[in-house]
XYZ file of C-alpha atoms in Angstrom:
511
model
C 13.350 35.420 7.107
C 15.438 39.022 5.827
C 15.233 40.147 3.219
C 18.236 42.373 1.574
C 18.808 44.094 -1.858
C 22.090 44.114 -4.299
C 22.105 46.326 -6.641
C 22.851 46.127 -10.414
C 23.041 48.655 -12.593
C 20.608 50.831 -11.805
C 18.381 48.000 -11.281
C 17.017 46.830 -7.435
C 17.111 43.304 -6.616
C 15.465 41.573 -3.831
C 18.153 38.673 -2.055
C 16.578 35.884 -0.040
C 19.622 34.527 2.068
C 18.410 30.855 1.629
C 20.519 28.624 3.120
C 23.222 26.723 0.843
C 22.357 22.745 0.455
C 22.499 20.305 3.632
C 24.343 17.844 1.354
C 27.035 19.922 -0.884
C 29.113 17.682 -2.587
C 28.103 14.306 -0.774
C 26.850 12.685 -4.080
C 30.105 13.873 -6.007
C 31.913 12.437 -3.594
C 30.742 8.820 -2.990
C 31.421 6.034 -5.001
C 28.555 4.582 -6.425
C 27.861 2.066 -3.997
C 28.239 4.668 -1.487
C 25.507 6.390 -3.706
C 24.013 3.294 -3.896
C 23.501 2.195 -0.029
C 23.441 6.378 0.659
C 19.501 6.243 -2.048
C 19.310 2.737 0.541
C 19.329 4.115 4.337
C 17.090 7.773 2.999
C 14.655 4.431 2.150
C 14.619 3.842 5.000
C 14.402 5.578 7.290
C 11.693 7.522 5.589
C 13.075 10.129 4.473
C 13.373 9.401 0.635
C 10.371 11.848 -0.490
C 12.395 14.678 0.305
C 15.056 14.080 -2.566
C 12.917 12.826 -5.234
C 15.016 13.839 -8.255
C 17.987 13.452 -6.577
C 17.516 10.633 -6.190
C 16.730 10.130 -9.079
C 19.330 11.837 -10.963
C 22.334 9.636 -8.963
C 20.697 6.519 -9.965
C 19.787 7.594 -13.277
C 23.510 8.225 -14.251
C 24.434 4.684 -11.920
C 22.417 3.325 -14.212
C 23.997 4.247 -18.017
C 26.667 3.188 -16.593
C 26.317 -0.014 -15.173
C 27.414 -2.764 -17.515
C 30.640 -0.769 -17.660
C 30.308 -1.570 -12.737
C 30.110 -5.220 -13.157
C 32.030 -6.200 -15.574
C 35.079 -3.859 -13.494
C 33.964 -4.819 -10.240
C 33.766 -7.894 -8.528
C 31.611 -6.754 -5.518
C 29.941 -9.196 -2.795
C 26.489 -10.876 -1.999
C 24.974 -7.690 -0.339
C 26.559 -4.999 -2.662
C 25.456 -6.557 -5.466
C 21.677 -7.104 -4.191
C 21.622 -2.922 -3.006
C 21.947 -1.743 -6.347
C 19.826 -4.896 -7.910
C 17.009 -3.815 -5.319
C 17.431 -0.187 -4.923
C 17.568 0.039 -8.971
C 14.324 -2.062 -9.180
C 12.874 -0.383 -6.759
C 12.757 3.053 -8.345
C 12.329 1.448 -11.932
C 15.256 0.389 -13.294
C 15.253 -3.427 -14.332
C 18.370 -4.468 -13.296
C 19.287 -7.403 -16.199
C 18.501 -10.699 -14.185
C 22.001 -11.454 -15.488
C 23.653 -10.373 -12.079
C 20.818 -12.244 -10.217
C 22.912 -15.493 -11.661
C 25.872 -13.365 -10.120
C 23.939 -12.098 -6.467
C 22.953 -16.608 -6.084
C 25.940 -18.099 -7.132
C 28.295 -15.253 -4.318
C 25.719 -16.731 -1.550
C 27.509 -17.753 1.868
C 25.619 -18.849 4.314
C 26.872 -17.664 6.761
C 27.335 -13.489 5.780
C 24.255 -12.170 6.986
C 24.538 -8.844 6.072
C 25.011 -10.282 2.267
C 21.628 -12.752 2.983
C 19.838 -10.317 4.315
C 20.150 -7.716 1.039
C 19.956 -10.501 -1.328
C 16.789 -12.544 0.437
C 14.238 -8.303 0.803
C 16.402 -7.995 -2.836
C 13.671 -11.016 -4.786
C 10.514 -9.341 -4.140
C 11.499 -7.267 -6.423
C 11.861 -9.743 -8.665
C 9.244 -9.998 -11.984
C 8.111 -12.924 -14.754
C 10.468 -15.557 -15.436
C 13.357 -14.481 -13.195
C 13.273 -17.929 -11.592
C 16.566 -18.075 -9.331
C 14.992 -15.096 -7.336
C 12.754 -17.515 -6.654
C 15.268 -20.573 -5.037
C 17.249 -17.588 -4.070
C 14.261 -16.302 -1.041
C 14.196 -19.949 -0.813
C 17.676 -20.256 0.245
C 17.976 -17.110 1.865
C 14.716 -17.511 4.091
C 15.427 -20.781 5.026
C 19.832 -19.800 5.939
C 17.957 -16.994 7.977
C 15.627 -18.729 10.190
C 19.403 -20.589 11.221
C 20.827 -17.193 11.729
C 18.740 -15.595 13.843
C 19.071 -17.838 15.967
C 23.497 -16.987 16.382
C 22.674 -13.108 16.200
C 22.595 -10.484 18.011
C 19.199 -9.412 20.201
C 19.175 -5.897 18.057
C 20.416 -7.081 14.316
C 18.014 -10.431 15.444
C 14.706 -8.475 15.913
C 15.827 -7.117 12.426
C 15.698 -10.379 11.010
C 12.620 -11.020 12.484
C 11.210 -8.147 11.194
C 12.525 -9.118 6.981
C 10.796 -12.514 7.877
C 7.749 -11.700 8.756
C 7.928 -8.561 6.440
C 9.913 -7.463 4.050
C 10.357 -4.596 2.895
C 9.152 -3.852 -0.279
C 5.699 -4.740 1.100
C 5.352 -3.333 3.999
C 3.978 0.263 4.971
C 6.498 2.900 4.859
C 5.745 4.563 7.926
C 5.738 1.293 9.467
C 8.949 0.004 7.899
C 10.580 3.300 8.656
C 9.826 3.611 13.195
C 10.551 0.345 13.043
C 14.592 0.885 10.529
C 15.090 4.064 12.801
C 14.927 2.097 15.882
C 17.264 -0.344 14.244
C 19.368 2.689 12.720
C 20.219 4.364 16.378
C 22.119 1.160 17.444
C 24.882 1.754 14.376
C 27.851 1.929 15.555
C 28.891 4.284 12.586
C 25.189 5.499 11.659
C 24.707 9.778 10.139
C 23.869 11.310 13.255
C 22.025 14.514 11.259
C 20.392 11.968 9.011
C 18.841 10.136 12.014
C 17.821 12.933 14.386
C 15.859 14.986 10.542
C 14.788 11.603 9.950
C 12.900 11.246 13.230
C 11.871 15.046 13.356
C 10.214 13.812 10.221
C 8.683 11.098 12.391
C 7.307 13.122 14.763
C 6.321 16.029 12.351
C 4.048 13.750 10.396
C 2.198 11.509 13.561
C 1.804 15.301 14.820
C -1.045 16.051 11.953
C -2.123 12.197 12.060
C -3.146 13.150 14.368
C -4.989 16.286 13.906
C -6.326 14.363 10.591
C -7.545 11.331 13.077
C -9.291 14.006 15.678
C -11.754 15.130 12.645
C -12.085 11.607 11.280
C -13.193 10.327 14.302
C -15.456 13.522 15.221
C -16.935 12.374 11.382
C -17.736 9.272 12.740
C -19.275 9.911 15.566
C -21.637 11.846 14.244
C -23.016 9.832 11.970
C -23.260 7.216 14.627
C -23.823 4.683 12.896
C -22.850 2.299 15.372
C -25.284 2.582 17.819
C -28.237 2.572 14.542
C -26.945 -0.253 13.022
C -25.563 -2.433 15.679
C -24.081 -4.706 13.488
C -21.524 -3.067 11.312
C -17.153 -3.566 12.494
C -16.080 -0.048 14.190
C -13.614 0.455 12.973
C -12.837 3.845 12.352
C -8.842 4.257 13.459
C -8.230 1.006 11.495
C -9.148 2.151 8.287
C -7.650 5.373 8.675
C -3.760 3.970 9.442
C -4.536 2.135 5.851
C -5.511 5.364 4.134
C -1.595 6.704 5.589
C -0.085 3.225 4.202
C -1.714 4.179 1.231
C -0.400 8.253 0.760
C 1.755 9.052 3.892
C 3.073 12.147 2.547
C 2.101 15.830 3.897
C 0.576 17.028 0.747
C -2.080 14.242 0.584
C -4.240 15.244 3.564
C -7.096 15.440 1.304
C -6.552 12.143 -0.399
C -6.438 10.490 3.421
C -9.588 12.230 4.160
C -11.622 10.975 1.699
C -10.573 7.018 2.364
C -11.426 6.763 5.189
C -14.974 8.047 4.748
C -14.830 6.369 1.668
C -13.739 2.447 2.731
C -15.487 3.617 6.144
C -18.586 3.394 4.390
C -17.722 0.242 1.744
C -17.440 -1.632 5.444
C -20.960 0.095 6.242
C -22.355 -1.767 3.275
C -20.589 -5.351 3.175
C -20.940 -6.073 6.589
C -25.070 -4.924 5.709
C -25.461 -7.718 2.713
C -22.780 -9.637 4.760
C -23.998 -9.669 7.561
C -27.544 -9.347 7.610
C -29.950 -7.999 4.664
C -31.936 -10.073 3.346
C -31.669 -11.239 -0.040
C -35.276 -8.747 -0.192
C -33.571 -6.235 1.686
C -30.336 -5.882 -0.329
C -32.077 -5.924 -4.165
C -34.440 -3.056 -2.727
C -31.496 -0.729 -1.436
C -29.731 -1.784 -4.665
C -31.905 -0.908 -7.074
C -32.751 2.650 -5.605
C -28.455 3.130 -5.049
C -27.968 3.129 -8.567
C -30.451 6.558 -9.049
C -27.923 8.412 -6.390
C -30.756 10.418 -5.823
C -32.319 11.595 -1.969
C -36.246 10.966 -3.919
C -35.085 7.303 -3.241
C -34.565 6.964 -0.321
C -38.043 5.480 0.674
C -37.266 2.528 -1.762
C -35.151 0.565 1.069
C -35.705 -0.980 3.941
C -36.108 1.731 6.728
C -33.176 0.494 9.052
C -31.199 1.225 5.167
C -31.710 4.672 4.846
C -29.253 5.704 7.385
C -26.288 4.290 5.180
C -27.660 6.170 1.914
C -28.536 9.014 3.155
C -25.125 8.879 4.449
C -22.913 8.292 1.426
C -25.142 10.790 -0.311
C -23.918 13.023 2.202
C -20.008 12.084 1.048
C -20.816 12.470 -2.597
C -22.150 16.631 -2.078
C -19.452 16.986 0.352
C -16.526 15.463 -1.855
C -17.666 17.490 -4.900
C -17.588 20.707 -2.887
C -14.429 19.894 -1.673
C -12.169 21.447 -4.675
C -12.797 23.186 -7.383
C -14.706 22.616 -11.050
C -12.743 18.900 -11.814
C -14.059 17.227 -8.272
C -17.256 16.161 -10.248
C -16.358 14.767 -12.265
C -13.715 12.728 -8.799
C -16.707 12.580 -7.829
C -19.216 11.061 -10.606
C -16.926 8.296 -11.287
C -16.332 7.307 -7.177
C -20.262 7.318 -6.983
C -20.326 5.149 -10.469
C -17.754 2.568 -9.049
C -19.549 2.862 -5.781
C -22.374 1.486 -7.686
C -20.769 -1.204 -9.041
C -19.782 -2.293 -5.762
C -23.634 -2.973 -4.706
C -24.199 -4.860 -7.562
C -21.189 -6.786 -6.874
C -22.348 -7.014 -3.532
C -25.933 -8.250 -4.452
C -24.378 -11.189 -7.269
C -22.462 -12.450 -3.862
C -24.762 -12.762 -1.955
C -27.196 -14.420 -3.818
C -24.445 -17.725 -4.267
C -24.610 -17.698 -0.517
C -28.614 -17.616 -0.434
C -28.594 -20.836 -3.064
C -25.872 -22.457 -1.726
C -23.956 -22.014 -5.233
C -20.026 -21.980 -5.392
C -19.117 -20.484 -8.387
C -16.597 -21.532 -10.561
C -12.799 -19.303 -10.398
C -13.518 -17.514 -12.852
C -16.659 -16.312 -12.781
C -16.381 -15.802 -8.571
C -12.463 -13.913 -9.910
C -15.025 -11.576 -12.382
C -16.465 -10.406 -9.751
C -14.476 -10.592 -7.105
C -12.219 -8.497 -8.859
C -14.885 -5.932 -7.920
C -15.896 -7.082 -4.226
C -11.916 -6.512 -3.003
C -13.262 -1.815 -3.678
C -9.810 -1.723 -4.846
C -12.137 0.857 -7.430
C -13.792 2.493 -5.191
C -11.302 3.274 -3.162
C -8.607 4.504 -5.752
C -11.577 6.581 -7.058
C -11.605 8.420 -3.579
C -7.270 9.015 -3.025
C -7.761 10.145 -6.854
C -10.193 13.121 -5.306
C -6.929 14.055 -3.285
C -4.249 13.714 -6.349
C -5.107 16.517 -8.154
C -1.337 16.719 -8.719
C -1.224 13.067 -10.421
C -4.782 12.303 -12.250
C -5.489 13.454 -15.072
C -7.232 12.293 -17.925
C -5.495 10.094 -19.453
C -4.140 8.986 -16.085
C -8.100 8.418 -14.679
C -8.054 6.399 -18.613
C -5.121 4.040 -16.966
C -7.310 3.104 -14.359
C -9.835 2.768 -16.767
C -8.418 0.462 -19.084
C -7.163 -1.909 -15.616
C -4.138 -2.891 -16.866
C -2.377 -5.015 -15.371
C -1.315 -3.290 -12.474
C -5.096 -2.802 -11.280
C -5.883 -6.306 -11.332
C -3.034 -7.413 -9.419
C -3.827 -5.055 -6.585
C -7.784 -6.489 -6.797
C -5.943 -10.250 -6.985
C -4.192 -9.933 -4.499
C -6.135 -7.391 -1.613
C -9.534 -10.564 -3.204
C -7.524 -13.839 -2.594
C -5.563 -12.897 0.723
C -8.610 -11.204 2.427
C -10.534 -14.597 1.383
C -7.871 -17.189 2.461
C -7.787 -15.385 6.294
C -11.236 -14.727 6.347
C -12.173 -18.473 4.613
C -12.731 -20.121 8.464
C -14.682 -16.992 9.714
C -16.973 -16.714 6.225
C -17.323 -20.685 6.390
C -19.335 -21.010 9.798
C -22.079 -18.052 8.552
C -22.016 -20.341 5.214
C -20.117 -18.015 2.727
C -18.478 -19.954 0.291
C -15.145 -17.232 -0.911
C -12.043 -18.116 -3.594
C -10.873 -21.474 -1.362
C -14.117 -23.171 -1.838
C -13.787 -22.509 -5.659
C -10.332 -23.419 -6.303
C -11.618 -26.770 -4.990
C -14.243 -28.222 -6.078
C -13.167 -26.765 -9.662
C -9.219 -29.002 -9.335
C -10.648 -30.997 -6.471
C -8.130 -30.270 -4.531
C -7.835 -30.353 -0.409
C -8.529 -27.020 1.478
C -4.882 -26.179 2.088
C -3.552 -27.076 -1.894
C -5.925 -24.304 -2.993
C -4.024 -22.616 0.007
C -0.975 -22.814 -1.489
C -2.196 -22.654 -5.160
C -4.206 -19.116 -3.840
C -0.772 -18.140 -2.832
C 1.031 -18.156 -5.256
C -1.393 -16.305 -7.822
C -1.084 -13.362 -4.993
C 2.800 -14.315 -5.521
C 2.463 -13.977 -9.507
C 0.653 -10.431 -8.966
C 2.959 -9.462 -7.075
C 5.270 -9.827 -9.510
C 3.059 -7.945 -12.505
C 3.305 -4.845 -10.692
C 6.915 -4.907 -10.439
C 6.682 -5.443 -14.024
C 4.916 -2.781 -14.400
C 6.706 -0.381 -12.574
C 9.891 -0.125 -14.486
C 10.400 2.442 -17.511
C 9.261 3.311 -19.342
C 6.386 3.998 -17.914
C 2.495 3.485 -18.709
C 2.030 6.600 -16.046
C 3.128 9.484 -13.373
C 5.196 6.953 -10.567
C 2.968 8.237 -8.188
C 0.887 6.163 -9.455
C 2.132 2.781 -9.674
C 3.094 3.883 -6.544
C 0.256 4.377 -5.294
C -0.671 0.924 -6.063
C 1.554 -1.176 -4.301
C 1.037 0.347 -1.288
C -2.901 -0.982 -2.025
C -1.156 -4.238 -2.643
C 1.064 -3.325 0.693
C -1.496 -2.595 3.020
C -3.935 -5.889 1.851
C -0.907 -8.146 2.905
C -0.685 -6.224 5.202
C -3.613 -7.308 6.797
C -4.732 -9.822 5.126
C -0.985 -11.809 6.065
C -1.779 -13.582 8.869
C -5.357 -13.226 9.931
C -8.492 -10.645 9.653
C -6.814 -7.604 10.996
C -9.099 -5.498 10.133
C -12.104 -7.605 11.134
C -9.564 -8.295 14.245
C -8.307 -5.194 15.321
C -6.828 -5.750 18.579
C -3.437 -7.819 16.454
C -3.390 -4.158 15.403
C -2.456 -2.472 18.206
C 0.710 -2.323 19.233
C 1.498 -0.492 15.172
C -1.659 1.141 15.100
C 0.659 3.512 18.291
C 3.857 3.794 17.448
C 2.167 5.489 13.743
C -0.420 7.543 15.767
C 0.174 7.622 19.596
C 4.183 6.307 20.646
C 7.027 9.388 20.790
C 9.998 8.624 18.639
C 12.470 9.534 21.888
C 14.806 12.239 20.269
C-alpha cells in the first residue's frame, strides 16, 4: 500500500492509510439481543475467531447488566436460550435459575425456540437437572417436528439431533450452517460471502498441509513394511484440523498428524500383531529412546523404533530452544503410552478382566490424550508456557474428562470387534463389577461421558485457571472423539467419513 507523509511541525510522519473498520458502529446500534444473535451467527458461520476481542468486550458488558435485563424484559424462549448458549460458550456462567425460565417458556410447536433450547442444554454443568429435563423434552419434540418442517429446516434439525453444535467439529459445523444460512431470506450477504471466502481460504491451506503429510507417510513406507497396520493418514489429519482449525496452527496440525499416526501404528502392533515377549522387548527398549537400543527390539519392530526416534529429532529441530523441553515432554508421554499398552496386552494374554477403577486408571493413558496434546503443544508457543504445562501435569478436571471421553467412547463402539479377538474393555469391566447386562453397562458408561462433558463445561467458566485457548483445545479434542466414535468406529471403518473428508478438504463451496 502506498505511504503518504504528514508534517507536524518539523516532523514528517508516514501514514499507512489503512482502510476503516468494516463494522463501523454496528455493535453500538444493536440491542442486547441483536448483539447476541450477531455473535451467535459469527460462531455458526465459523468466523468468530476473527473478532474475538470485540466479542469478549460485548459479552462482558452484557453479563454485567444481565440481571437488570432479565428483570425488565420478558424474553421469549429463543431469546433466552441464545443468551444462555452464547454466554456459556464464552465462559460466562449465566445462572441456572434462568434455565428454569427457559423451560417454563417452552412451547411444543415453537421449532426455533425448541432448537435453540436443545442446543443450549449442552452447555450445562453439574447440578442443573432442569437442563437435563429440557434436553429430553426438546429432543422428543424436535424428532416429531422434523417430519412437519420444510426440507431445508428438517435437514438443519436432523443435523442438530445427530450432533449438537457444541460437540461438533467446527469447520464441518461451519460448512453445514453456511449452506443452511444461504437459504435465509434475511441473510447478511456480506457475512455470508466472508464466511465462504474464509472457508475456502482454509481449505486451500489444509490441502497444502495434507500434501506434505501424505508425502511424509508415503516416504516412511510403513504400510508395505507392516501390512497389519491401518492406513489412515487423511483421517488422522481430519483429527488434527478438528483440534486446531485456525491458520496459525500449521505446525500443531502437522505434529498432531504425525504423532497420532505413529500412535496408531504402535497401537495396532500391541493390539493386533505382537507377542507378549516382543511387546515386552519393545517397551523396555523404548524407555531408553536411544538408537543404540534398536538391536534389542524384534526385527519387524525396528522400523517403528527408528521412525519414532526420527520424529522426536524432527520435533526438536522444528523450533527455538524451548522445543527441546516440548520434545522431551512428548517423548516421556509416548513412553508412558507404551507401558500402558503393554499392561492391556498382558490382561488380554492372561484373560484378565480388571475392575473399573483399574481399567480406567490405565485407560486414561491408553486414550492417547496425553501424547496427542504433547504433540500439539509443540505448535502452541503463543499459549503454552511453564504455568500451562504445570496445569496439564496436575491432571485437572478438564484433562481427565477429555481422556475419559476418549477412552470410553472408543470402547463402546469398538467393543464387538475387540471381543471377537478376545479383548475386553470398560464395558466388560462394568458388566462384571456390577453384574449387569451389556446394554445397562453401555447406558451407565454413556452417563459417565455426559458427566465428563459437564466437568469440561464447568472448568471453562470464568475465571479460568489457564487461557481460554488451551481450554478450547481440550473441548475440541473431546469433540473429535465424539465425531469419530459416537455412532461407530469411524477411524477403523473410515469409509463412513468419506463425505465429511470431501467437504472439508476437496469440495468447493460455491460463491
